[in-house]
PDB file of C-alpha atoms in Angstrom:
ATOM      1  CA  MET A 161      43.947   2.498 191.313  1.00 72.00           C
ATOM      2  CA  ALA A 162      45.714  -0.459 189.728  1.00 86.00           C
ATOM      3  CA  GLU A 163      47.012  -2.443 192.702  1.00 91.00           C
ATOM      4  CA  THR A 164      44.767  -5.468 192.172  1.00 93.00           C
ATOM      5  CA  GLN A 165      45.403  -5.639 188.421  1.00 93.00           C
ATOM      6  CA  LEU A 166      49.149  -5.249 188.978  1.00 92.00           C
ATOM      7  CA  MET A 167      49.138  -8.099 191.493  1.00 94.00           C
ATOM      8  CA  ILE A 168      47.169 -10.258 189.043  1.00 94.00           C
ATOM      9  CA  TRP A 169      49.744  -9.499 186.319  1.00 94.00           C
ATOM     10  CA  TYR A 170      52.595 -10.374 188.695  1.00 94.00           C
ATOM     11  CA  ALA A 171      51.025 -13.670 189.787  1.00 95.00           C
ATOM     12  CA  GLU A 172      50.383 -14.669 186.176  1.00 94.00           C
ATOM     13  CA  PHE A 173      53.790 -13.558 184.899  1.00 94.00           C
ATOM     14  CA  SER A 174      55.571 -15.382 187.748  1.00 93.00           C
ATOM     15  CA  ARG A 175      53.909 -18.691 186.863  1.00 94.00           C
ATOM     16  CA  HIS A 176      55.408 -18.841 183.386  1.00 92.00           C
ATOM     17  CA  LYS A 177      58.860 -19.894 182.269  1.00 91.00           C
ATOM     18  CA  ILE A 178      59.386 -17.627 179.282  1.00 92.00           C
ATOM     19  CA  SER A 179      62.536 -18.318 177.268  1.00 93.00           C
ATOM     20  CA  ASN A 180      62.397 -15.611 174.596  1.00 93.00           C
ATOM     21  CA  PHE A 181      60.430 -12.721 173.142  1.00 92.00           C
ATOM     22  CA  ASN A 182      58.445 -15.023 170.820  1.00 94.00           C
ATOM     23  CA  GLU A 183      57.087 -16.959 173.800  1.00 95.00           C
ATOM     24  CA  LEU A 184      56.376 -13.702 175.603  1.00 95.00           C
ATOM     25  CA  LYS A 185      54.334 -12.392 172.659  1.00 94.00           C
ATOM     26  CA  LEU A 186      52.327 -15.635 172.563  1.00 95.00           C
ATOM     27  CA  LEU A 187      51.308 -15.070 176.180  1.00 94.00           C
ATOM     28  CA  TYR A 188      51.015 -11.278 176.063  1.00 94.00           C
ATOM     29  CA  GLY A 189      49.997 -10.278 172.574  1.00 93.00           C
ATOM     30  CA  ASN A 190      49.543  -6.631 173.548  1.00 92.00           C
ATOM     31  CA  ALA A 191      52.989  -6.324 175.127  1.00 94.00           C
ATOM     32  CA  SER A 192      55.367  -4.002 173.297  1.00 93.00           C
ATOM     33  CA  ILE A 193      58.961  -5.113 172.969  1.00 92.00           C
ATOM     34  CA  VAL A 194      61.479  -2.279 173.227  1.00 93.00           C
ATOM     35  CA  ASN A 195      65.269  -2.201 172.983  1.00 84.00           C
ATOM     36  CA  ASN A 196      67.498  -3.068 175.981  1.00 72.00           C
ATOM     37  CA  ASN A 197      65.354  -6.148 176.701  1.00 84.00           C
ATOM     38  CA  ARG A 198      62.511  -3.889 177.831  1.00 93.00           C
ATOM     39  CA  VAL A 199      58.874  -4.808 177.526  1.00 96.00           C
ATOM     40  CA  VAL A 200      55.843  -2.597 178.077  1.00 97.00           C
ATOM     41  CA  PHE A 201      52.746  -4.252 179.495  1.00 96.00           C
ATOM     42  CA  ASN A 202      49.256  -2.751 179.564  1.00 94.00           C
ATOM     43  CA  ILE A 203      47.696  -2.877 183.025  1.00 94.00           C
ATOM     44  CA  LYS A 204      44.014  -2.341 183.845  1.00 92.00           C
ATOM     45  CA  GLY A 205      42.772  -2.148 180.294  1.00 86.00           C
ATOM     46  CA  ASN A 206      45.635   0.085 179.167  1.00 84.00           C
ATOM     47  CA  ASP A 207      44.957   2.699 181.897  1.00 92.00           C
ATOM     48  CA  PHE A 208      48.465   2.013 183.207  1.00 95.00           C
ATOM     49  CA  ARG A 209      51.776   0.984 181.686  1.00 96.00           C
ATOM     50  CA  LEU A 210      54.435  -1.251 183.213  1.00 96.00           C
ATOM     51  CA  VAL A 211      57.991  -1.213 181.848  1.00 97.00           C
ATOM     52  CA  VAL A 212      59.935  -4.362 182.709  1.00 96.00           C
ATOM     53  CA  SER A 213      63.473  -5.447 181.909  1.00 94.00           C
ATOM     54  CA  ILE A 214      63.707  -9.151 181.152  1.00 94.00           C
ATOM     55  CA  ASN A 215      66.845 -11.281 181.043  1.00 93.00           C
ATOM     56  CA  PHE A 216      65.737 -14.569 179.530  1.00 91.00           C
ATOM     57  CA  ILE A 217      69.093 -16.304 180.006  1.00 91.00           C
ATOM     58  CA  GLN A 218      69.110 -15.686 183.759  1.00 91.00           C
ATOM     59  CA  ALA A 219      65.326 -16.030 184.051  1.00 90.00           C
ATOM     60  CA  ALA A 220      65.214 -12.665 185.819  1.00 92.00           C
ATOM     61  CA  SER A 221      63.118  -9.567 185.402  1.00 94.00           C
ATOM     62  CA  TYR A 222      62.633  -6.302 187.207  1.00 92.00           C
ATOM     63  CA  VAL A 223      60.307  -3.354 187.030  1.00 94.00           C
ATOM     64  CA  ILE A 224      61.855  -0.219 185.593  1.00 95.00           C
ATOM     65  CA  TRP A 225      58.818   2.058 185.577  1.00 95.00           C
ATOM     66  CA  PHE A 226      55.088   2.058 186.332  1.00 94.00           C
ATOM     67  CA  GLY A 227      52.555   4.819 185.771  1.00 94.00           C
ATOM     68  CA  SER A 228      49.433   5.986 184.048  1.00 94.00           C
ATOM     69  CA  HIS A 229      49.099   5.975 180.287  1.00 90.00           C
ATOM     70  CA  LYS A 230      49.247   9.793 180.382  1.00 94.00           C
ATOM     71  CA  GLU A 231      52.508   9.703 182.395  1.00 95.00           C
ATOM     72  CA  TYR A 232      53.906   7.082 180.029  1.00 95.00           C
ATOM     73  CA  ASP A 233      53.452   9.453 177.112  1.00 94.00           C
ATOM     74  CA  LYS A 234      55.925  11.828 178.821  1.00 95.00           C
ATOM     75  CA  ILE A 235      58.829   9.362 179.198  1.00 95.00           C
ATOM     76  CA  ASP A 236      61.282   7.823 176.775  1.00 94.00           C
ATOM     77  CA  VAL A 237      60.689   4.143 177.394  1.00 94.00           C
ATOM     78  CA  ARG A 238      64.067   3.265 175.846  1.00 92.00           C
ATOM     79  CA  THR A 239      66.029   5.229 178.439  1.00 92.00           C
ATOM     80  CA  VAL A 240      63.834   5.697 181.509  1.00 93.00           C
ATOM     81  CA  ALA A 241      65.617   4.451 184.644  1.00 89.00           C
ATOM     82  CA  PHE A 242      64.323   2.944 187.856  1.00 88.00           C
ATOM     83  CA  ASP A 243      64.047   5.616 190.542  1.00 82.00           C
ATOM     84  CA  THR A 244      66.061   4.116 193.417  1.00 82.00           C
ATOM     85  CA  THR A 245      64.978   6.886 195.808  1.00 82.00           C
ATOM     86  CA  ILE A 246      61.655   5.107 196.276  1.00 76.00           C
ATOM     87  CA  LEU A 247      63.567   2.321 198.035  1.00 77.00           C
ATOM     88  CA  THR A 248      64.861   4.616 200.752  1.00 81.00           C
ATOM     89  CA  THR A 249      62.095   7.185 201.084  1.00 69.00           C
ATOM     90  CA  GLN A 250      60.139   6.746 204.288  1.00 65.00           C
ATOM     91  CA  LYS A 251      56.413   7.331 204.365  1.00 61.00           C
TER      92      LYS A 251
END
C-alpha cells in the first residue's frame, strides 16, 4: 500500500520548520491549501491523499484524514473530521 511513502513524507515533513503557507508551497508545490488551515498532500504519486491540519504559530500539525484518491473524491475536505474511533478500536 502506501506505508513506506507515508513514512518518507512524515520523516521529510518533520525535518522542516515551516512558518507559513508560502514556505509550505515552496517545499511541497503539489500540496493543496484548503480552508481551516488544512493542506492536502499527494502520497505515492497521487495514489493516496493525506489531509493535515497545520498550526504554524504553535508549530503543530495533525492528520485529519488519509485514503485513496478514489476515497478522497467522496469526502468534503473542508469539513471531514478525524475518526477518533480508530484510536480505541482493538484489532
